[in-house]
Coordinates of C-alpha atoms in Angstrom, one line a residue:
M106 CA 61.9 45.4 124.4
T107 CA 63.6 43.6 127.3
N108 CA 63.3 39.9 127.9
S109 CA 64.4 37.9 130.8
S110 CA 67.4 36.5 129.1
T111 CA 68.7 39.8 128.1
S112 CA 68.1 41.3 131.5
S113 CA 70.0 38.4 133.0
A114 CA 72.8 38.8 130.7
T115 CA 73.1 42.5 131.2
H116 CA 73.0 42.4 135.0
S117 CA 74.9 39.2 135.8
P118 CA 78.3 40.9 135.7
T119 CA 76.9 43.5 138.1
N120 CA 75.8 40.9 140.6
S121 CA 79.1 39.1 140.2
N122 CA 81.0 42.3 140.9
A123 CA 78.8 43.0 143.9
S124 CA 79.4 39.5 145.4
E125 CA 83.1 39.7 144.8
S126 CA 83.3 43.1 146.4
N127 CA 81.3 41.9 149.4
R128 CA 83.9 39.2 149.9
K129 CA 86.8 41.6 149.7
G130 CA 85.4 44.2 152.0
S131 CA 84.6 47.9 151.7
L132 CA 88.2 49.0 151.1
A133 CA 88.3 46.9 147.9
A134 CA 85.4 48.9 146.5
F135 CA 87.2 52.2 147.0
K136 CA 90.1 51.1 144.9
G137 CA 88.1 52.1 141.8
L138 CA 88.2 55.7 143.1
F139 CA 92.0 56.0 142.8
P140 CA 92.0 57.3 139.2
F141 CA 89.8 60.2 140.4
L142 CA 91.9 60.9 143.5
R143 CA 95.4 60.6 141.8
P144 CA 95.3 64.1 140.0
Y145 CA 95.0 65.7 143.4
R146 CA 98.1 64.2 145.2
R147 CA 99.3 67.7 146.2
Q148 CA 96.1 68.5 148.0
F149 CA 96.1 65.1 149.7
L150 CA 99.6 65.8 150.9
M151 CA 98.6 69.2 152.3
A152 CA 95.7 67.6 154.0
G153 CA 97.9 64.9 155.4
I154 CA 100.4 67.4 156.8
A155 CA 97.6 69.3 158.5
L156 CA 96.2 66.0 159.8
V157 CA 99.5 64.9 161.3
V158 CA 100.0 68.3 163.0
A159 CA 96.5 68.3 164.4
A160 CA 96.8 64.8 165.7
G161 CA 100.2 65.6 167.2
A162 CA 98.8 68.6 169.0
T163 CA 95.9 66.5 170.4
L164 CA 98.3 63.9 171.7
A165 CA 100.5 66.5 173.4
I166 CA 97.7 67.7 175.6
P167 CA 97.6 64.7 178.1
A168 CA 101.4 65.0 178.5
A169 CA 100.9 68.7 179.5
F170 CA 98.3 67.6 182.0
K171 CA 100.7 65.1 183.6
Q172 CA 103.3 67.8 184.1
M173 CA 100.7 70.1 185.6
I174 CA 99.4 67.4 188.1
D175 CA 102.8 66.0 189.1
L176 CA 104.8 69.3 189.2
G177 CA 102.0 71.7 190.1
F178 CA 99.9 69.7 192.5
G179 CA 101.9 66.7 193.4
A180 CA 103.7 65.9 196.6
S181 CA 106.9 67.5 195.3
A182 CA 105.2 70.7 194.4
G183 CA 106.7 73.8 196.1
A184 CA 107.5 77.4 195.4
K185 CA 108.0 76.6 191.7
S186 CA 104.5 75.1 191.3
I187 CA 102.9 78.4 190.3
R188 CA 105.5 78.9 187.5
H189 CA 105.0 75.3 186.4
V190 CA 101.2 75.8 186.2
D191 CA 101.6 79.1 184.3
A192 CA 104.1 77.5 181.9
T193 CA 101.9 74.5 181.4
F194 CA 98.8 76.5 180.7
L195 CA 100.7 78.8 178.3
A196 CA 101.9 75.7 176.5
L197 CA 98.4 74.3 176.4
F198 CA 97.2 77.5 174.8
G199 CA 100.0 77.3 172.2
V200 CA 99.0 73.7 171.4
A201 CA 95.3 74.6 171.1
S202 CA 96.2 77.4 168.7
L203 CA 98.3 75.0 166.6
L204 CA 95.4 72.5 166.7
A205 CA 92.9 75.1 165.6
V206 CA 95.0 76.2 162.6
A207 CA 95.8 72.7 161.5
T208 CA 92.1 71.6 161.9
A209 CA 90.9 74.5 159.8
A210 CA 93.4 73.8 157.1
R211 CA 92.5 70.1 157.1
F212 CA 88.7 70.9 156.9
F213 CA 89.2 73.3 154.0
T214 CA 91.4 71.0 152.0
V215 CA 89.4 67.8 152.4
S216 CA 86.1 69.6 151.7
W217 CA 87.6 71.0 148.5
L218 CA 88.7 67.5 147.6
G219 CA 85.3 66.1 148.3
E220 CA 83.6 68.6 146.0
R221 CA 86.2 68.3 143.3
V222 CA 86.3 64.5 143.1
T223 CA 82.5 64.3 143.2
A224 CA 82.2 66.7 140.3
D225 CA 84.8 64.7 138.4
I226 CA 83.0 61.4 139.0
R227 CA 79.6 62.9 138.0
S228 CA 81.1 64.2 134.8
A229 CA 82.9 60.9 134.0
V230 CA 79.7 58.8 134.7
Y231 CA 77.5 61.1 132.5
K232 CA 80.1 61.2 129.7
H233 CA 80.3 57.4 129.8
V234 CA 76.5 57.0 129.8
V235 CA 75.9 59.3 126.8
D236 CA 78.4 57.3 124.8
Q237 CA 76.5 54.0 125.3
S238 CA 74.6 52.5 122.5
P239 CA 70.7 52.1 122.5
E240 CA 71.2 48.5 123.7
F241 CA 72.3 49.9 127.1
F242 CA 69.1 51.8 127.5
E243 CA 67.0 48.8 126.5
T244 CA 67.9 47.2 129.9
T245 CA 68.7 50.3 132.1
Q246 CA 66.2 52.7 133.5
T247 CA 67.0 56.4 133.2
G248 CA 65.9 57.0 136.8
E249 CA 68.4 54.5 138.0
V250 CA 71.2 56.2 136.2
L251 CA 70.2 59.6 137.6
S252 CA 70.1 58.1 141.1
R253 CA 73.7 56.9 140.7
I254 CA 74.9 60.2 139.4
T255 CA 73.2 62.2 142.2
T256 CA 72.5 60.1 145.4
D257 CA 75.5 57.8 145.1
T258 CA 78.0 60.5 144.3
T259 CA 76.7 62.5 147.3
L260 CA 77.6 59.6 149.5
I261 CA 81.1 59.4 147.9
Q262 CA 81.5 63.1 148.5
A263 CA 80.8 62.6 152.2
V264 CA 83.5 59.9 152.3
V265 CA 86.2 61.8 150.4
G266 CA 85.3 65.2 151.9
T267 CA 84.8 64.0 155.5
S268 CA 85.1 60.3 156.3
I269 CA 88.6 59.7 154.9
S270 CA 89.9 62.6 156.8
M271 CA 88.1 61.5 160.0
A272 CA 89.3 58.0 159.6
L273 CA 92.9 58.9 159.1
R274 CA 92.7 61.4 162.0
N275 CA 91.3 58.8 164.3
V276 CA 93.8 56.1 163.1
L277 CA 96.6 58.5 164.0
L278 CA 95.0 59.3 167.4
F279 CA 94.5 55.6 168.0
V280 CA 98.1 54.6 167.2
G281 CA 99.6 57.6 168.9
G282 CA 97.4 57.2 171.9
L283 CA 98.2 53.5 172.1
V284 CA 101.9 54.2 172.0
M285 CA 101.6 56.8 174.8
L286 CA 99.6 54.3 176.8
F287 CA 102.5 51.9 176.7
V288 CA 104.9 54.7 177.5
T289 CA 102.8 55.5 180.6
S290 CA 102.1 51.9 181.8
V291 CA 103.1 48.8 179.9
K292 CA 101.1 46.5 182.2
L293 CA 97.8 48.4 182.0
S294 CA 98.3 49.0 178.2
S295 CA 98.9 45.3 177.6
I296 CA 95.7 44.4 179.4
I297 CA 93.7 47.1 177.5
L298 CA 95.1 46.0 174.1
A299 CA 94.3 42.4 174.6
L300 CA 90.7 43.2 175.6
L301 CA 90.3 45.6 172.7
V302 CA 91.4 42.9 170.2
A303 CA 88.7 40.6 171.7
V304 CA 85.9 43.2 171.3
I305 CA 86.9 44.5 167.9
V306 CA 86.3 41.1 166.2
P307 CA 82.5 41.0 166.7
I308 CA 82.3 44.7 165.7
V309 CA 84.0 44.0 162.3
L310 CA 81.8 40.9 161.7
F311 CA 78.6 42.9 162.4
G312 CA 79.9 45.7 160.1
R313 CA 79.7 43.4 157.1
R314 CA 76.0 43.1 157.6
V315 CA 75.7 46.9 157.7
R316 CA 77.5 47.1 154.4
K317 CA 75.1 44.7 152.7
L318 CA 72.1 46.5 154.0
S319 CA 73.6 49.8 152.8
R320 CA 73.8 48.6 149.2
D321 CA 70.3 47.2 149.4
S322 CA 69.1 50.6 150.6
Q323 CA 70.7 52.4 147.7
D324 CA 69.2 49.9 145.2
R325 CA 65.7 50.5 146.6
I326 CA 66.2 54.3 146.4
A327 CA 67.3 53.9 142.7
D328 CA 64.2 51.8 142.0
A329 CA 61.9 54.5 143.4
S330 CA 63.7 57.2 141.4
A331 CA 63.4 55.2 138.2
M332 CA 59.7 54.7 138.8
A333 CA 59.2 58.5 139.5
G334 CA 61.1 59.5 136.4
E335 CA 59.1 57.2 134.2
I336 CA 55.7 58.4 135.5
L337 CA 56.6 62.1 135.5
N338 CA 57.6 61.8 131.9
A339 CA 54.2 60.3 131.1
M340 CA 51.9 62.5 133.1
P341 CA 49.4 63.3 130.3
T342 CA 48.9 59.5 129.7
V343 CA 48.6 58.9 133.5
Q344 CA 46.0 61.6 133.8
A345 CA 44.1 60.6 130.7
F346 CA 43.6 57.1 132.0
T347 CA 42.9 58.5 135.6
H348 CA 45.8 56.5 137.1
E349 CA 46.9 59.2 139.5
K350 CA 45.9 57.3 142.6
I351 CA 47.2 54.0 141.2
E352 CA 50.6 55.5 140.4
S353 CA 50.7 57.4 143.7
A354 CA 50.0 54.1 145.5
R355 CA 52.6 52.2 143.5
F356 CA 55.3 54.9 144.2
G357 CA 54.2 54.9 147.8
R358 CA 54.8 51.1 148.0
S359 CA 58.2 51.6 146.4
V360 CA 59.1 54.4 148.9
E361 CA 57.9 52.3 151.8
G362 CA 60.1 49.4 150.6
A363 CA 63.1 51.8 150.5
F364 CA 62.2 53.1 153.9
S365 CA 61.9 49.5 155.4
T366 CA 65.3 48.7 153.9
A367 CA 66.8 51.9 155.3
M368 CA 65.4 51.2 158.7
R369 CA 67.0 47.8 158.7
R370 CA 70.3 49.5 157.9
I371 CA 69.8 52.2 160.6
R372 CA 68.9 49.5 163.2
A373 CA 72.0 47.6 162.3
R374 CA 74.2 50.7 162.5
A375 CA 72.6 51.7 165.8
L376 CA 73.4 48.2 167.2
L377 CA 76.9 48.4 165.8
T378 CA 77.5 51.8 167.5
M379 CA 76.0 50.6 170.8
L380 CA 78.1 47.4 170.6
A381 CA 81.3 49.4 169.9
I382 CA 80.7 51.9 172.7
V383 CA 79.7 49.4 175.4
L384 CA 82.5 46.9 174.7
V385 CA 85.3 49.5 174.2
F386 CA 84.4 51.8 177.1
G387 CA 83.7 48.8 179.3
T388 CA 87.3 47.6 178.6
I389 CA 88.7 51.0 179.4
V390 CA 86.7 51.4 182.6
F391 CA 88.0 48.1 183.8
V392 CA 91.6 49.0 183.1
L393 CA 91.2 52.4 184.8
W394 CA 89.9 50.6 187.8
L395 CA 93.1 48.7 187.9
G396 CA 95.1 52.0 187.5
A397 CA 93.3 53.6 190.4
H398 CA 94.4 50.7 192.6
A399 CA 98.0 51.2 191.3
V400 CA 98.0 54.8 192.4
L401 CA 96.6 53.9 195.9
E402 CA 99.4 51.3 196.1
G403 CA 102.0 53.9 195.1
T404 CA 103.2 52.1 191.9
M405 CA 101.8 55.0 189.7
T406 CA 101.7 58.8 190.2
G407 CA 98.5 60.8 190.0
G408 CA 99.9 62.5 186.9
D409 CA 100.6 59.1 185.2
L410 CA 97.0 58.0 185.9
G411 CA 95.6 61.3 184.7
Q412 CA 97.7 61.0 181.5
F413 CA 96.7 57.4 181.1
I414 CA 93.0 58.3 181.5
L415 CA 93.3 61.0 178.8
Y416 CA 95.1 58.8 176.4
A417 CA 92.6 56.0 177.0
S418 CA 89.9 58.5 176.3
I419 CA 91.6 59.5 173.1
V420 CA 92.0 55.8 172.1
A421 CA 88.4 55.0 173.0
G422 CA 87.1 58.1 171.2
S423 CA 89.0 57.3 168.1
I424 CA 87.6 53.7 168.1
G425 CA 84.1 55.1 168.5
A426 CA 84.6 57.6 165.7
L427 CA 86.1 54.9 163.5
S428 CA 83.1 52.7 164.0
E429 CA 80.9 55.7 163.0
V430 CA 83.1 56.4 160.0
M431 CA 83.0 52.7 159.1
G432 CA 79.2 52.8 159.0
E433 CA 79.5 55.7 156.5
A434 CA 82.2 53.9 154.6
Q435 CA 80.1 50.8 154.3
R436 CA 77.2 52.8 152.9
A437 CA 79.5 54.7 150.5
A438 CA 81.1 51.4 149.4
G439 CA 77.8 50.2 148.0
A440 CA 77.4 53.5 146.2
T441 CA 81.0 53.2 144.8
E442 CA 80.3 49.7 143.6
R443 CA 77.2 50.9 141.7
L444 CA 79.0 53.8 140.1
L445 CA 82.0 51.6 139.1
E446 CA 79.6 49.0 137.6
L447 CA 78.1 51.8 135.5
L448 CA 81.6 53.0 134.4
S449 CA 82.6 49.4 133.6
V450 CA 79.8 48.9 131.1
Q451 CA 81.3 49.0 127.6
S452 CA 79.2 50.0 124.6
S453 CA 78.7 47.3 122.0
I454 CA 79.2 50.0 119.3
Q455 CA 82.9 51.1 119.3
N456 CA 84.9 53.4 117.1
P457 CA 87.5 51.6 114.9
A458 CA 91.1 51.8 116.1
K459 CA 92.1 53.4 112.8
P460 CA 89.0 55.0 111.3
L461 CA 88.8 55.7 107.6
A462 CA 87.7 59.1 106.1
L463 CA 84.8 59.4 103.7
P464 CA 85.9 60.1 100.1
A465 CA 85.6 63.6 98.7
R466 CA 82.0 64.0 97.5
T467 CA 81.7 65.2 93.9
G468 CA 78.1 64.6 93.2
P469 CA 74.8 65.3 94.9
G470 CA 74.0 63.3 98.1
A471 CA 75.7 60.1 99.4
A472 CA 75.7 56.6 98.1
L473 CA 74.2 54.1 100.6
A474 CA 74.2 50.3 100.3
L475 CA 73.3 47.2 102.3
N476 CA 74.8 43.9 101.4
D477 CA 73.1 40.7 102.7
V478 CA 72.3 42.3 106.1
T479 CA 70.8 40.2 108.9
F480 CA 70.0 41.8 112.2
S481 CA 68.2 40.9 115.4
Y482 CA 67.7 43.2 118.4
P483 CA 69.7 42.2 121.5
S484 CA 66.5 41.9 123.5
R485 CA 65.0 39.6 120.9
P486 CA 67.8 37.5 119.5
E487 CA 65.6 34.8 118.3
T488 CA 63.6 37.1 116.1
A489 CA 65.2 38.5 112.9
A490 CA 64.2 42.2 112.4
L491 CA 66.0 42.1 109.0
G492 CA 66.8 39.0 107.0
H493 CA 69.5 38.9 104.3
L494 CA 68.6 42.4 103.1
T495 CA 70.4 43.8 100.0
L496 CA 69.7 47.4 98.9
S497 CA 71.6 50.0 96.9
I498 CA 70.7 53.7 97.0
A499 CA 72.4 56.0 94.5
P500 CA 73.6 59.5 95.3
G501 CA 70.8 62.1 95.1
E502 CA 68.1 59.4 94.9
T503 CA 64.9 59.6 97.0
V504 CA 63.8 56.2 98.3
A505 CA 60.6 55.6 100.2
V506 CA 60.2 52.6 102.5
V507 CA 56.7 51.4 103.3
G508 CA 55.2 48.4 104.8
P509 CA 53.1 47.2 107.8
S510 CA 54.3 47.9 111.4
G511 CA 57.1 45.6 112.4
A512 CA 58.3 45.2 108.9
G513 CA 61.8 46.6 109.8
K514 CA 61.6 50.1 108.4
T515 CA 62.8 52.0 111.5
T516 CA 65.4 49.3 112.1
L517 CA 67.0 50.3 108.8
F518 CA 67.4 53.9 110.1
Q519 CA 69.0 52.6 113.4
L520 CA 71.5 50.5 111.4
F521 CA 72.3 53.5 109.1
L522 CA 73.1 55.6 112.2
R523 CA 75.0 52.6 113.6
F524 CA 73.0 52.5 116.8
Y525 CA 73.3 48.8 116.3
D526 CA 75.6 46.6 114.2
P527 CA 74.1 43.8 112.1
Q528 CA 75.0 40.2 113.0
S529 CA 76.0 39.6 109.4
G530 CA 76.4 41.6 106.2
T531 CA 77.8 45.1 105.6
I532 CA 76.4 48.7 105.3
T533 CA 78.5 51.2 103.3
L534 CA 78.3 55.0 102.9
D535 CA 80.0 56.3 99.8
G536 CA 81.6 52.9 99.4
V537 CA 83.1 52.8 103.0
D538 CA 81.9 50.2 105.5
I539 CA 80.3 52.3 108.3
K540 CA 82.0 50.1 110.9
R541 CA 85.3 51.6 109.7
L542 CA 84.1 55.2 110.1
D543 CA 84.4 57.3 113.2
L544 CA 81.0 57.5 114.7
H545 CA 80.9 61.3 114.6
T546 CA 82.0 61.3 110.9
L547 CA 79.2 58.9 110.1
R548 CA 76.5 60.7 112.0
E549 CA 77.5 64.1 110.9
A550 CA 76.8 63.0 107.4
I551 CA 73.2 62.0 108.3
G552 CA 70.2 64.2 109.2
I553 CA 67.2 62.6 110.7
V554 CA 63.6 63.7 111.5
P555 CA 62.4 61.0 114.0
Q556 CA 58.8 59.9 114.4
D557 CA 58.9 60.9 118.1
T558 CA 60.2 64.4 118.1
V559 CA 62.5 65.5 120.9
I560 CA 62.2 69.1 122.0
F561 CA 64.7 70.3 124.7
S562 CA 64.0 72.6 127.6
A563 CA 65.4 75.7 125.8
D564 CA 64.1 78.4 123.4
A565 CA 63.1 77.9 119.8
M566 CA 66.4 79.3 118.5
E567 CA 68.5 76.8 120.5
N568 CA 66.3 73.9 119.7
I569 CA 66.8 74.4 116.0
R570 CA 70.5 75.2 116.5
Y571 CA 70.9 71.7 118.0
G572 CA 71.2 70.6 114.4
R573 CA 74.5 72.5 114.0
A574 CA 76.0 74.1 117.1
D575 CA 78.0 76.8 115.2
A576 CA 75.1 78.0 113.1
T577 CA 74.3 81.7 113.1
D578 CA 70.9 83.1 114.0
A579 CA 70.3 83.9 110.3
E580 CA 71.0 80.3 109.3
V581 CA 68.6 79.1 112.1
I582 CA 65.9 81.4 110.8
A583 CA 66.5 80.3 107.2
A584 CA 66.1 76.6 108.2
A585 CA 62.9 77.4 110.1
R586 CA 61.5 79.1 107.0
M587 CA 62.3 76.0 104.9
A588 CA 60.5 73.9 107.4
A589 CA 57.4 76.2 107.5
A590 CA 58.2 76.9 111.2
H591 CA 59.1 80.6 111.0
E592 CA 55.6 82.0 111.1
F593 CA 54.4 80.1 114.2
I594 CA 57.7 80.8 116.0
E595 CA 57.3 84.5 115.3
R596 CA 53.9 84.4 116.8
L597 CA 55.3 83.0 120.1
P598 CA 55.5 85.6 123.0
Q599 CA 59.3 86.1 122.6
G600 CA 59.6 84.8 119.1
Y601 CA 62.7 82.7 118.6
K602 CA 63.7 83.4 122.3
S603 CA 60.5 81.8 123.6
F604 CA 61.0 78.9 126.0
L605 CA 59.3 75.8 124.6
G606 CA 58.8 74.0 127.9
E607 CA 60.0 70.6 128.9
R608 CA 59.7 68.1 126.0
G609 CA 58.0 70.9 124.0
V610 CA 54.8 70.9 126.0
R611 CA 53.9 74.5 124.8
L612 CA 53.8 73.4 121.1
S613 CA 51.4 71.3 119.2
G614 CA 52.5 68.0 117.6
G615 CA 52.8 69.6 114.2
Q616 CA 54.8 72.5 115.5
R617 CA 57.2 70.1 117.3
Q618 CA 57.6 68.2 114.1
R619 CA 58.5 71.3 112.1
I620 CA 61.1 72.2 114.7
A621 CA 62.7 68.8 114.2
I622 CA 62.6 69.2 110.4
A623 CA 64.2 72.7 110.7
R624 CA 66.9 71.1 112.9
A625 CA 67.7 68.5 110.3
L626 CA 67.7 71.0 107.5
L627 CA 70.1 73.2 109.4
K628 CA 72.5 70.3 109.6
N629 CA 72.5 70.2 105.8
P630 CA 73.7 66.5 105.5
P631 CA 74.3 64.6 102.3
L632 CA 71.9 61.8 103.6
L633 CA 68.5 62.7 105.0
L634 CA 66.3 60.2 106.9
L635 CA 62.7 61.1 107.3
D636 CA 60.8 58.8 109.7
E637 CA 57.1 59.7 109.4
A638 CA 58.2 63.3 109.0
T639 CA 54.7 64.6 108.3
S640 CA 52.7 62.2 110.4
A641 CA 51.7 64.7 113.1
L642 CA 50.7 67.5 110.7
D643 CA 47.3 68.7 109.6
A644 CA 46.5 69.0 105.9
E645 CA 47.6 72.6 105.6
S646 CA 50.9 72.1 107.6
E647 CA 51.6 68.9 105.7
R648 CA 51.3 70.7 102.4
L649 CA 53.7 73.4 103.6
V650 CA 56.2 71.0 105.0
Q651 CA 56.0 68.6 102.0
S652 CA 57.0 71.4 99.7
A653 CA 59.8 72.4 102.0
L654 CA 61.0 68.8 102.2
E655 CA 60.9 68.5 98.4
A656 CA 63.2 71.5 98.2
A657 CA 65.4 70.1 100.9
M658 CA 65.8 66.8 99.1
V659 CA 67.4 68.5 96.1
G660 CA 71.1 67.7 96.1
R661 CA 71.0 65.0 98.7
T662 CA 70.1 61.4 99.2
T663 CA 66.8 60.9 101.0
V664 CA 65.2 57.8 102.6
I665 CA 61.6 58.3 103.7
I666 CA 59.5 56.0 106.0
A667 CA 55.8 56.7 105.8
H668 CA 52.5 55.0 106.4
R669 CA 50.7 57.8 104.6
L670 CA 51.3 56.9 101.0
A671 CA 50.5 60.4 99.7
T672 CA 53.9 61.5 101.0
V673 CA 55.9 59.0 99.0
Q674 CA 54.2 58.9 95.6
R675 CA 56.8 61.2 94.1
A676 CA 59.8 59.2 95.3
D677 CA 62.2 57.9 92.7
R678 CA 61.8 54.4 94.1
I679 CA 59.5 52.8 96.6
I680 CA 60.7 49.8 98.7
V681 CA 58.0 47.6 100.2
M682 CA 59.1 45.6 103.3
E683 CA 57.4 42.8 105.2
D684 CA 58.9 40.7 108.0
G685 CA 62.3 42.3 107.6
K686 CA 62.6 41.6 103.8
I687 CA 62.1 43.6 100.7
V688 CA 59.1 42.1 98.9
E689 CA 58.4 44.8 96.2
T690 CA 60.3 47.6 94.5
G691 CA 59.2 50.1 92.0
T692 CA 57.4 53.4 91.5
H693 CA 54.0 54.2 92.8
A694 CA 52.4 53.5 89.4
S695 CA 54.2 50.3 88.8
L696 CA 53.6 48.9 92.3
V697 CA 49.8 49.7 92.1
A698 CA 49.8 47.9 88.7
L699 CA 51.6 45.0 90.3
G700 CA 48.6 44.4 92.6
G701 CA 50.6 43.3 95.6
I702 CA 51.1 44.5 99.1
Y703 CA 51.6 48.1 98.1
A704 CA 48.5 48.1 95.9
N705 CA 46.5 46.8 98.8
L706 CA 47.9 49.4 101.2
A707 CA 47.2 52.2 98.7
A708 CA 43.7 51.0 97.9
L709 CA 42.8 50.8 101.6
Q710 CA 44.3 54.2 102.4
F711 CA 42.9 56.1 99.5
H712 CA 39.5 54.4 100.1
N713 CA 39.6 55.7 103.7
I714 CA 40.5 59.2 102.5
H715 CA 37.5 59.1 100.1
I716 CA 35.1 58.0 102.8
A717 CA 36.4 60.8 105.1
H718 CA 35.9 63.4 102.3
E719 CA 32.3 62.2 101.7
A720 CA 31.6 62.3 105.5
A721 CA 32.9 65.9 105.6

């Protein structure tokens, strides 16, 4: 249903956002996470305190070593040197203990934050996706959405639960170590700072390339996941057409493409890490060489040089760790962009700001009316699925809609449920424009048995109870009896507690259809929509379900779509559609007498039935 124009329209904002985010840098992408982080300010404060304490303890260690070298082993060391050494090592043990407690507290707090924020993001994304209109799913693959909810959120978890903490820790160590370097030796520190600025510029520039490759890698993984989801959901078709090798090869090519992109990212990250380590440590080694000469010349003490070496190591280690964290952040930034793009998509079907209530129903069923409705699917804007359609259905009336494929029959149902809005005209339920009704109010008033029955991975009881979540077991069983489903459910190994398999693979087509009918009957709505409700049934099951449906139609308005004309002969009125327009209206007898489209359909169908009976 997707054409190029629609796809372009749908994805152009995404591409625009990606380009803008690439210009702003990775930190801009993470701004969208602030609403998810804000509720946990207290935990972030606790983690921050633990982080500062741990960093302070780490920065205290080189100062202790300076005291130990100068006072314990230096030229001025004497009788008190042993006491100085003992006190120094005792202080070191105290600092190490404080460091251990603070590090453990930081690890626990940030890990909790990573898990909590990730769970919140997954829930938010899923809730947002299930609120989207069918138009969204015309242009978005389910596998891609699942990839964003799972793989992308896992990357964000790593950033929130580890990388942010590591980044802040190493920033503190870098700043603190740099300050202590200047305290130790202004000359050497000035030289090392100037050189570090010179080497960081190429590291940052190269990091941008890593970020772009990280996003490309995530996109390729999403493509592979989408392909796998599509094929796994169609395995009977794949196997029936013996396409196992073809699909395996196609998926293999997709996986190899993702692997190639990932390898480009890994090579870039490896080069980035190597570049950072060589340049930074080369700078530090050069400065330490100058410091060694200063000690030999007597302008520095051995303790000062030892302290300077340790602080330089801390600064160098923090820079190396920051480059590693930056690589993870670049990768997670791409994942964050993809999730925020998903969260920014707005459904074309929105609840009204001030929804109206349906009037109190006094008679049987609901009144339904279409007034000059014109509609085109978003993926086919140049083709009208319905054109200037006007139709009124009285409360309690049973109306059958027939016509060739593509006439617009199923489109009617999608508009009744407000999966789409018409480009012009209005649809009213009990006299109220459905655009002015809350979506839940509208859809709670409608029961539907779709042509493609959906069975969930649950037992029979829960599948039928999907029609009304608060229904009792007795009500579920009563609905199953009405839909002629009770007997075959009772024969299942665990009866109503029998697991029906993913997508109902343990049931026949007719059994799945009767489960769907029972679900709609349990809902007990004033408006019932039947889309080929008996199309998958054999003659005996059709007879049972037909009688059940006739009983269910009493007291409610019913609209039936059917290609099998035998199921609509007893309707109060038959609507014949062609090319999105109503071309004939009447009863079965009057339409046959008219000799138009319906008469031709009826003659062809009943002739085929007669031939089948003679052949039997």
